[in-house]
Amino acid sequence: ISERIGCSQSAVSRHLSGKSVGRKKCGKKRCTRRGDRTLRKIVEKDRFQTLGDLRKQWTESGVETSRATKRLTWATEKQHWTVAQWSKVLFSDESKFCMS
């Protein structure tokens, strides 16, 4: 069977024995808290909107693309930094500090 469908013998064995359970929490996360709030606001404006209208407003809000765009801009600005420049950077876990 494995040769015919192009997978390993262990995969066929797990499937036939019923042990081929998918991994939990794999794949892309559904949404963020900010995304949830934005979607709730869009729906509360008009509860009887079509899916197309919701999708249009969702993409116009920029929830999905804003963070990726900011990250890309930041990375291209710092692309040619030297080790000396990077040594002056303080990395933190999403905390804001005022360094004077």
Coordinates of C-alpha atoms in Angstrom, one line a residue:
I1 CA 0.0 0.0 0.0
S2 CA 2.8 2.4 0.9
E3 CA 4.5 2.0 -2.4
R4 CA 1.3 2.5 -4.3
I5 CA 0.3 5.7 -2.6
G6 CA 3.8 7.0 -2.1
C7 CA 4.2 7.2 1.7
S8 CA 6.1 5.3 4.4
Q9 CA 5.0 1.9 5.8
S10 CA 4.7 3.4 9.3
A11 CA 2.2 6.1 8.1
V12 CA 0.0 3.3 6.6
S13 CA 0.3 1.3 9.7
R14 CA -0.7 4.3 12.0
H15 CA -3.6 5.1 9.7
L16 CA -5.0 1.5 9.6
S17 CA -4.6 1.1 13.4
G18 CA -6.3 4.4 14.1
K19 CA -3.3 6.0 15.7
S20 CA -2.8 8.8 13.1
V21 CA -4.0 11.6 15.3
G22 CA -3.2 15.1 14.0
R23 CA -0.9 17.4 16.0
K24 CA -2.6 19.9 18.3
K25 CA -2.2 23.6 17.9
C26 CA -0.4 23.4 14.5
G27 CA -0.8 25.8 11.7
K28 CA -1.5 29.5 11.5
K29 CA -3.1 31.1 14.5
R30 CA -6.7 32.1 13.8
C31 CA -6.6 35.7 15.0
T32 CA -5.1 38.2 17.5
R33 CA -6.8 40.1 20.2
R34 CA -6.5 43.3 18.1
G35 CA -8.0 41.4 15.1
D36 CA -10.8 40.1 17.3
R37 CA -11.6 43.7 18.4
T38 CA -11.5 45.0 14.9
L39 CA -13.7 42.3 13.5
R40 CA -16.2 42.8 16.4
K41 CA -16.4 46.5 15.5
I42 CA -16.9 45.8 11.9
V43 CA -19.7 43.3 12.6
E44 CA -21.4 45.5 15.2
K45 CA -21.8 48.4 12.6
D46 CA -24.1 46.3 10.6
R47 CA -24.9 42.7 11.6
F48 CA -26.5 41.8 8.2
Q49 CA -23.5 42.5 6.0
T50 CA -22.5 40.0 3.4
L51 CA -19.2 38.1 3.7
G52 CA -17.8 40.1 0.8
D53 CA -18.4 43.3 2.7
L54 CA -16.9 42.0 5.9
R55 CA -13.8 40.8 4.0
K56 CA -13.4 44.1 2.3
Q57 CA -13.6 46.1 5.5
W58 CA -11.2 43.6 7.2
T59 CA -8.5 44.0 4.5
E60 CA -9.0 47.8 4.5
S61 CA -8.4 47.9 8.3
G62 CA -4.9 46.5 7.7
V63 CA -4.9 44.2 10.7
E64 CA -3.1 41.4 8.9
T65 CA -0.6 43.5 6.9
S66 CA 0.4 46.3 9.2
R67 CA 2.7 44.4 11.5
A68 CA 4.4 42.6 8.6
T69 CA 4.9 45.8 6.7
K70 CA 6.4 47.5 9.8
R71 CA 8.7 44.5 10.4
L72 CA 9.9 44.5 6.8
T73 CA 10.6 48.3 6.9
W74 CA 12.5 48.0 10.1
A75 CA 14.6 45.0 8.7
T76 CA 15.5 46.8 5.5
E77 CA 16.6 49.9 7.4
K78 CA 18.9 47.8 9.6
Q79 CA 20.1 45.5 6.9
H80 CA 23.6 46.9 6.6
W81 CA 24.2 47.8 10.3
T82 CA 27.6 46.9 11.7
V83 CA 28.3 44.9 14.9
A84 CA 29.1 48.1 16.7
Q85 CA 25.7 49.5 15.8
W86 CA 23.9 46.4 16.9
S87 CA 25.8 46.4 20.2
K88 CA 24.0 49.6 21.2
V89 CA 20.6 48.0 20.8
L90 CA 18.7 46.9 23.9
F91 CA 16.4 44.0 23.1
S92 CA 13.3 43.4 25.3
D93 CA 10.1 41.4 25.3
E94 CA 7.7 44.0 24.0
S95 CA 8.4 46.5 26.8
K96 CA 9.0 50.2 26.1
F97 CA 11.9 52.0 27.9
C98 CA 13.1 55.5 27.8
M99 CA 16.9 55.5 27.7
S100 CA 18.6 58.9 28.2

